[in-house]
């Protein structure tokens, strides 16, 4: 048997703060999680650990457990693939360098998209910057917020369904490593990688079994199957693959504050799975509530 469990449920392992594309500061997000009755929350902003300090302080203050994490952007051709990383060393030189490269690539890509959108709509790069936090990871959600502020669309979802959709012609991808590199980087930094929302486009467009096997070999820990954007079609097939390759199943909300309909704790992870995840991590420690 391992160590005695020091966290409580419910466990939500995927959330975003204003350090990336969520709408609440990390501390406010953690307080919202406590108010929603969660016992354990992972902070997983896109390509940055900038929210860890604020999130940790808030978690200690309100007495819930924080699992420091990140959602790493990776890509296979034109398809973006998200890899969640937990409890890695935030000072690991290679991971730091790669996330900087991704954030720079995201910024350049956003600028290029805004330039093209600006030909047809009243929208400037300053409008978009006004929607981001200093040093935060820039994404399409911030372009969406700027479009909302200018009155071009009603909300983020409308922006994604219209102007920001690849079909509208303004979309372009940003720099990102491939998923195998992502998994290796997270493991090399002592962290634990989980494939985020792996079946949002159905079985036909999901990761092929051979590629999943390679990721499992490289140290992939689990699949985030309990997530609202996963399609039901193919989920059982993926559960079978998880079993075959010894991958654990996680569940989470992917909460973005007011930026998405996803609510804290709407999907959760089995505490036994989090025990196993923590046991494999060597890069950083969970922030546990002070013991009485
Ligand atoms: P990007 O990584 O810059 O291409 O933007 C993708 C991000 O936008 C994802 O991480 C989602 O969290 C967010 N997103 C995608 N679709 C929507 C939507 N319909 N409404 C709000 N946010 C969305
Ligand atoms: Fe996001
Ligand atoms: Fe994601
Ligand atoms: Zn996410």
Short mmCIF file of C-alpha atoms and ligand atoms in Angstrom, two decimals:
data_model
loop_
_atom_site.label_atom_id
_atom_site.label_comp_id
_atom_site.label_asym_id
_atom_site.label_seq_id
_atom_site.Cartn_x
_atom_site.Cartn_y
_atom_site.Cartn_z
CA UNK A 1 0.00 0.00 0.00
CA UNK A 2 1.11 3.58 -0.68
CA UNK A 3 1.02 6.56 1.62
CA UNK A 4 -2.12 7.67 3.35
CA UNK A 5 -4.37 9.75 1.10
CA UNK A 6 -4.20 13.45 1.94
CA UNK A 7 -6.77 14.84 -0.50
CA UNK A 8 -10.56 14.60 -0.57
CA UNK A 9 -13.05 14.40 -3.43
CA UNK A 10 -14.72 15.40 -5.59
CA UNK A 11 -11.65 15.64 -7.85
CA UNK A 12 -11.72 17.89 -10.95
CA UNK A 13 -8.47 17.62 -12.92
CA UNK A 14 -8.83 20.22 -15.70
CA UNK A 15 -9.55 23.95 -15.27
CA UNK A 16 -8.40 27.25 -16.80
CA UNK A 17 -7.78 30.66 -15.23
CA UNK A 18 -7.19 34.12 -16.73
CA UNK A 19 -3.50 33.21 -17.02
CA UNK A 20 -4.71 31.49 -20.21
CA UNK A 21 -8.29 31.52 -21.51
CA UNK A 22 -10.37 31.20 -18.35
CA UNK A 23 -12.10 34.31 -17.04
CA UNK A 24 -11.17 34.17 -13.33
CA UNK A 25 -7.79 34.83 -11.72
CA UNK A 26 -6.25 31.57 -10.39
CA UNK A 27 -7.07 32.43 -6.77
CA UNK A 28 -10.68 33.25 -7.65
CA UNK A 29 -10.95 30.00 -9.58
CA UNK A 30 -9.72 28.03 -6.56
CA UNK A 31 -12.20 29.84 -4.29
CA UNK A 32 -14.99 29.10 -6.78
CA UNK A 33 -13.98 25.43 -6.71
CA UNK A 34 -14.15 25.35 -2.91
CA UNK A 35 -17.55 27.06 -3.02
CA UNK A 36 -18.72 24.47 -5.57
CA UNK A 37 -17.84 21.75 -3.06
CA UNK A 38 -14.75 20.32 -4.75
CA UNK A 39 -12.12 18.75 -2.50
CA UNK A 40 -9.37 18.70 -5.14
CA UNK A 41 -8.74 20.82 -8.20
CA UNK A 42 -6.07 20.80 -10.88
CA UNK A 43 -5.09 24.13 -12.45
CA UNK A 44 -4.23 23.37 -16.08
CA UNK A 45 -3.78 26.60 -18.02
CA UNK A 46 -2.65 26.34 -21.63
CA UNK A 47 1.17 26.24 -21.96
CA UNK A 48 1.96 28.12 -18.75
CA UNK A 49 2.53 27.61 -15.03
CA UNK A 50 2.14 31.32 -14.26
CA UNK A 51 -0.97 30.67 -12.16
CA UNK A 52 0.55 28.11 -9.80
CA UNK A 53 1.63 30.54 -7.07
CA UNK A 54 -1.69 32.39 -6.80
CA UNK A 55 -3.65 29.13 -7.08
CA UNK A 56 -1.55 27.43 -4.40
CA UNK A 57 -1.91 30.31 -1.95
CA UNK A 58 -5.68 30.31 -2.40
CA UNK A 59 -5.91 26.53 -2.03
CA UNK A 60 -4.01 26.66 1.26
CA UNK A 61 -6.26 29.48 2.46
CA UNK A 62 -9.55 27.72 1.66
CA UNK A 63 -8.38 24.21 2.57
CA UNK A 64 -8.75 22.31 -0.69
CA UNK A 65 -6.02 20.37 -2.51
CA UNK A 66 -4.44 21.90 -5.62
CA UNK A 67 -2.76 19.72 -8.23
CA UNK A 68 -0.48 22.03 -10.22
CA UNK A 69 -0.69 21.26 -13.91
CA UNK A 70 -0.79 22.52 -17.47
CA UNK A 71 -2.54 21.75 -20.73
CA UNK A 72 0.25 21.47 -23.27
CA UNK A 73 -0.58 22.33 -26.89
CA UNK A 74 0.63 19.73 -29.37
CA UNK A 75 -0.33 19.12 -32.97
CA UNK A 76 -0.51 16.40 -35.59
CA UNK A 77 -0.66 18.12 -38.99
CA UNK A 78 -3.66 20.48 -38.77
CA UNK A 79 -5.25 18.76 -35.77
CA UNK A 80 -4.49 20.20 -32.35
CA UNK A 81 -4.00 17.62 -29.59
CA UNK A 82 -3.97 18.65 -25.94
CA UNK A 83 -1.80 16.84 -23.40
CA UNK A 84 -2.48 17.51 -19.72
CA UNK A 85 0.61 17.42 -17.53
CA UNK A 86 0.49 17.17 -13.76
CA UNK A 87 3.00 17.67 -10.95
CA UNK A 88 6.02 18.29 -13.19
CA UNK A 89 8.96 20.51 -12.25
CA UNK A 90 7.95 24.01 -13.40
CA UNK A 91 11.63 25.01 -13.71
CA UNK A 92 12.58 22.14 -16.02
CA UNK A 93 14.68 23.89 -18.69
CA UNK A 94 13.41 21.96 -21.70
CA UNK A 95 9.76 22.24 -20.77
CA UNK A 96 10.16 25.95 -19.97
CA UNK A 97 11.84 26.55 -23.34
CA UNK A 98 9.20 24.60 -25.25
CA UNK A 99 6.24 26.33 -23.57
CA UNK A 100 7.86 29.71 -24.29
CA UNK A 101 8.18 28.72 -27.90
CA UNK A 102 4.50 27.68 -28.03
CA UNK A 103 3.32 30.89 -26.35
CA UNK A 104 5.34 32.98 -28.81
CA UNK A 105 3.92 30.96 -31.69
CA UNK A 106 0.40 31.47 -30.33
CA UNK A 107 0.95 35.21 -30.16
CA UNK A 108 2.26 35.42 -33.74
CA UNK A 109 -0.60 33.29 -34.96
CA UNK A 110 -3.20 35.40 -33.15
CA UNK A 111 -1.69 38.58 -34.63
CA UNK A 112 -1.84 37.10 -38.12
CA UNK A 113 -5.46 36.00 -37.65
CA UNK A 114 -6.44 39.43 -36.30
CA UNK A 115 -4.78 41.12 -39.25
CA UNK A 116 -6.89 39.07 -41.65
CA UNK A 117 -10.09 39.46 -39.63
CA UNK A 118 -9.37 43.21 -39.49
CA UNK A 119 -9.74 43.46 -43.25
CA UNK A 120 -13.41 42.53 -42.95
CA UNK A 121 -14.30 43.59 -39.39
CA UNK A 122 -13.43 46.53 -37.18
CA UNK A 123 -10.86 44.77 -34.96
CA UNK A 124 -7.29 45.60 -33.88
CA UNK A 125 -4.49 43.75 -32.10
CA UNK A 126 -4.86 46.22 -29.21
CA UNK A 127 -8.50 45.09 -28.84
CA UNK A 128 -7.25 41.53 -28.36
CA UNK A 129 -4.42 42.46 -25.99
CA UNK A 130 -6.99 44.29 -23.84
CA UNK A 131 -8.67 40.88 -23.29
CA UNK A 132 -5.50 39.12 -22.07
CA UNK A 133 -3.59 39.24 -18.81
CA UNK A 134 0.04 40.39 -18.86
CA UNK A 135 2.25 37.53 -20.02
CA UNK A 136 -0.77 35.25 -20.34
CA UNK A 137 -1.18 32.63 -23.06
CA UNK A 138 -3.07 34.11 -26.03
CA UNK A 139 -5.69 32.04 -27.80
CA UNK A 140 -8.68 32.30 -30.03
CA UNK A 141 -10.88 32.88 -26.95
CA UNK A 142 -9.23 36.31 -26.53
CA UNK A 143 -9.94 37.17 -30.16
CA UNK A 144 -13.50 36.03 -29.46
CA UNK A 145 -13.74 38.34 -26.43
CA UNK A 146 -12.48 41.25 -28.54
CA UNK A 147 -15.09 40.47 -31.20
CA UNK A 148 -17.74 40.46 -28.48
CA UNK A 149 -16.47 43.78 -27.08
CA UNK A 150 -16.71 45.30 -30.58
CA UNK A 151 -20.25 43.97 -30.92
CA UNK A 152 -19.50 41.69 -33.87
CA UNK A 153 -20.75 38.54 -32.09
CA UNK A 154 -22.88 37.73 -29.05
CA UNK A 155 -20.42 35.54 -27.10
CA UNK A 156 -17.38 33.25 -27.36
CA UNK A 157 -19.36 30.30 -28.64
CA UNK A 158 -20.84 32.37 -31.47
CA UNK A 159 -17.34 33.55 -32.40
CA UNK A 160 -16.06 29.97 -32.49
CA UNK A 161 -19.03 28.83 -34.57
CA UNK A 162 -18.48 31.69 -37.03
CA UNK A 163 -15.50 33.98 -37.54
CA UNK A 164 -12.99 31.80 -35.64
CA UNK A 165 -14.04 28.52 -37.24
CA UNK A 166 -11.53 27.23 -39.78
CA UNK A 167 -14.27 27.28 -42.42
CA UNK A 168 -14.50 31.09 -42.18
CA UNK A 169 -11.02 31.33 -43.68
CA UNK A 170 -9.28 33.36 -40.96
CA UNK A 171 -8.03 30.34 -39.00
CA UNK A 172 -4.43 29.29 -38.94
CA UNK A 173 -2.59 26.84 -36.67
CA UNK A 174 0.21 27.86 -34.31
CA UNK A 175 3.55 26.24 -33.56
CA UNK A 176 3.22 23.15 -31.37
CA UNK A 177 5.35 20.02 -30.89
CA UNK A 178 3.94 16.59 -31.67
CA UNK A 179 2.13 14.67 -28.89
CA UNK A 180 4.99 12.19 -28.41
CA UNK A 181 7.40 15.07 -27.73
CA UNK A 182 4.84 16.51 -25.32
CA UNK A 183 4.49 13.26 -23.38
CA UNK A 184 8.27 12.85 -23.20
CA UNK A 185 8.83 16.45 -22.05
CA UNK A 186 6.29 16.12 -19.25
CA UNK A 187 7.74 12.79 -18.07
CA UNK A 188 11.31 14.10 -18.29
CA UNK A 189 10.23 16.94 -15.99
CA UNK A 190 8.92 14.41 -13.45
CA UNK A 191 5.31 14.97 -14.44
CA UNK A 192 2.40 12.73 -15.37
CA UNK A 193 0.80 13.11 -18.84
CA UNK A 194 -2.86 12.51 -19.68
CA UNK A 195 -4.40 12.88 -23.13
CA UNK A 196 -7.06 15.61 -22.86
CA UNK A 197 -10.57 15.07 -24.33
CA UNK A 198 -9.25 12.41 -26.75
CA UNK A 199 -12.42 11.66 -28.67
CA UNK A 200 -14.14 14.94 -29.48
CA UNK A 201 -14.46 14.11 -33.15
CA UNK A 202 -15.66 10.52 -32.99
CA UNK A 203 -13.83 7.26 -33.51
CA UNK A 204 -13.00 7.85 -37.18
CA UNK A 205 -11.00 11.00 -36.36
CA UNK A 206 -9.57 9.87 -33.02
CA UNK A 207 -5.92 9.02 -32.46
CA UNK A 208 -5.16 5.69 -34.23
CA UNK A 209 -4.37 2.73 -31.99
CA UNK A 210 -0.73 2.50 -33.19
CA UNK A 211 -0.07 6.11 -32.16
CA UNK A 212 -1.76 5.64 -28.81
CA UNK A 213 0.41 2.57 -28.21
CA UNK A 214 3.53 4.66 -28.86
CA UNK A 215 2.35 7.34 -26.41
CA UNK A 216 1.58 4.68 -23.80
CA UNK A 217 5.08 3.32 -24.29
CA UNK A 218 6.53 6.79 -23.77
CA UNK A 219 4.76 7.11 -20.43
CA UNK A 220 1.23 8.34 -21.09
CA UNK A 221 -0.67 7.79 -17.84
CA UNK A 222 -4.28 8.17 -18.86
CA UNK A 223 -7.12 9.30 -21.08
CA UNK A 224 -9.55 12.06 -20.13
CA UNK A 225 -12.62 10.14 -21.25
CA UNK A 226 -15.13 11.73 -18.89
CA UNK A 227 -15.33 15.17 -20.50
CA UNK A 228 -18.40 16.81 -22.05
CA UNK A 229 -16.80 17.28 -25.47
CA UNK A 230 -15.97 13.62 -26.00
CA UNK A 231 -18.41 11.99 -28.38
CA UNK A 232 -20.31 8.99 -27.10
CA UNK A 233 -19.56 7.24 -30.37
CA UNK A 234 -16.15 5.64 -29.91
CA UNK A 235 -15.93 6.09 -26.16
CA UNK A 236 -16.37 2.39 -25.43
CA UNK A 237 -13.76 1.59 -28.08
CA UNK A 238 -11.37 3.96 -26.31
CA UNK A 239 -12.15 2.40 -22.95
CA UNK A 240 -11.06 -0.89 -24.47
CA UNK A 241 -7.81 0.68 -25.68
CA UNK A 242 -7.20 2.15 -22.22
CA UNK A 243 -7.49 -1.32 -20.76
CA UNK A 244 -5.26 -2.86 -23.41
CA UNK A 245 -2.46 -0.33 -22.88
CA UNK A 246 -2.77 0.05 -19.12
CA UNK A 247 -4.04 3.63 -19.27
CA UNK A 248 -6.18 5.12 -16.49
CA UNK A 249 -9.42 7.04 -17.10
CA UNK A 250 -9.78 10.59 -15.79
CA UNK A 251 -12.73 12.96 -15.77
CA UNK A 252 -12.92 16.72 -15.50
CA UNK A 253 -14.88 19.84 -16.30
CA UNK A 254 -12.41 21.87 -18.44
CA UNK A 255 -13.92 24.89 -16.70
CA UNK A 256 -13.16 28.28 -18.30
CA UNK A 257 -15.22 30.51 -15.98
CA UNK A 258 -17.70 32.53 -18.02
CA UNK A 259 -15.85 31.59 -21.20
CA UNK A 260 -17.56 28.24 -21.68
CA UNK A 261 -20.70 26.52 -20.37
CA UNK A 262 -18.63 23.82 -18.60
CA UNK A 263 -19.31 23.86 -14.83
CA UNK A 264 -16.83 22.93 -12.08
CA UNK A 265 -17.15 19.31 -11.02
CA UNK A 266 -19.50 18.33 -13.86
CA UNK A 267 -17.13 15.40 -14.49
CA UNK A 268 -14.74 14.07 -11.90
CA UNK A 269 -11.86 11.61 -11.45
CA UNK A 270 -11.89 8.52 -9.26
CA UNK A 271 -9.73 9.25 -6.16
CA UNK A 272 -7.94 5.89 -6.69
CA UNK A 273 -6.78 7.14 -10.09
CA UNK A 274 -5.45 10.34 -8.51
CA UNK A 275 -3.60 8.25 -5.91
CA UNK A 276 -1.88 6.39 -8.74
CA UNK A 277 -1.11 9.64 -10.56
CA UNK A 278 0.45 11.23 -7.47
CA UNK A 279 2.51 8.09 -6.85
CA UNK A 280 4.13 8.46 -10.30
CA UNK A 281 4.94 12.18 -9.99
CA UNK A 282 8.40 13.37 -8.96
CA UNK A 283 8.53 16.93 -10.34
CA UNK A 284 6.41 18.80 -7.82
CA UNK A 285 4.02 18.04 -4.97
CA UNK A 286 0.28 18.53 -4.57
CA UNK A 287 -0.63 21.51 -2.39
CA UNK A 288 -2.49 19.83 0.46
CA UNK A 289 -4.61 21.57 3.08
CA UNK A 290 -2.73 22.06 6.36
CA UNK A 291 -3.42 19.08 8.63
CA UNK A 292 -5.28 19.88 11.86
P1 LIG B 1 -6.78 27.94 -29.68
O1 LIG B 1 -5.99 26.99 -28.84
O2 LIG B 1 -6.23 29.33 -29.59
O3 LIG B 1 -6.96 27.47 -31.09
O4 LIG B 1 -8.24 28.02 -29.06
C1 LIG B 1 -8.87 26.84 -28.64
C2 LIG B 1 -9.39 27.04 -27.23
O5 LIG B 1 -10.61 27.74 -27.31
C3 LIG B 1 -9.68 25.74 -26.53
O6 LIG B 1 -8.73 25.50 -25.54
C4 LIG B 1 -11.02 25.91 -25.89
O7 LIG B 1 -10.89 26.01 -24.50
C5 LIG B 1 -11.55 27.23 -26.41
N1 LIG B 1 -12.83 27.02 -27.11
C6 LIG B 1 -13.05 26.18 -28.13
N2 LIG B 1 -14.34 26.25 -28.53
C7 LIG B 1 -14.94 27.15 -27.72
C8 LIG B 1 -16.26 27.64 -27.64
N3 LIG B 1 -17.23 27.25 -28.47
N4 LIG B 1 -16.54 28.56 -26.69
C9 LIG B 1 -15.57 28.97 -25.87
N5 LIG B 1 -14.29 28.53 -25.91
C10 LIG B 1 -13.97 27.63 -26.82
FE1 LIG B 2 -9.02 26.59 -23.36
FE1 LIG B 3 -8.18 21.32 -24.40
ZN1 LIG B 4 -8.73 22.84 -21.46
#
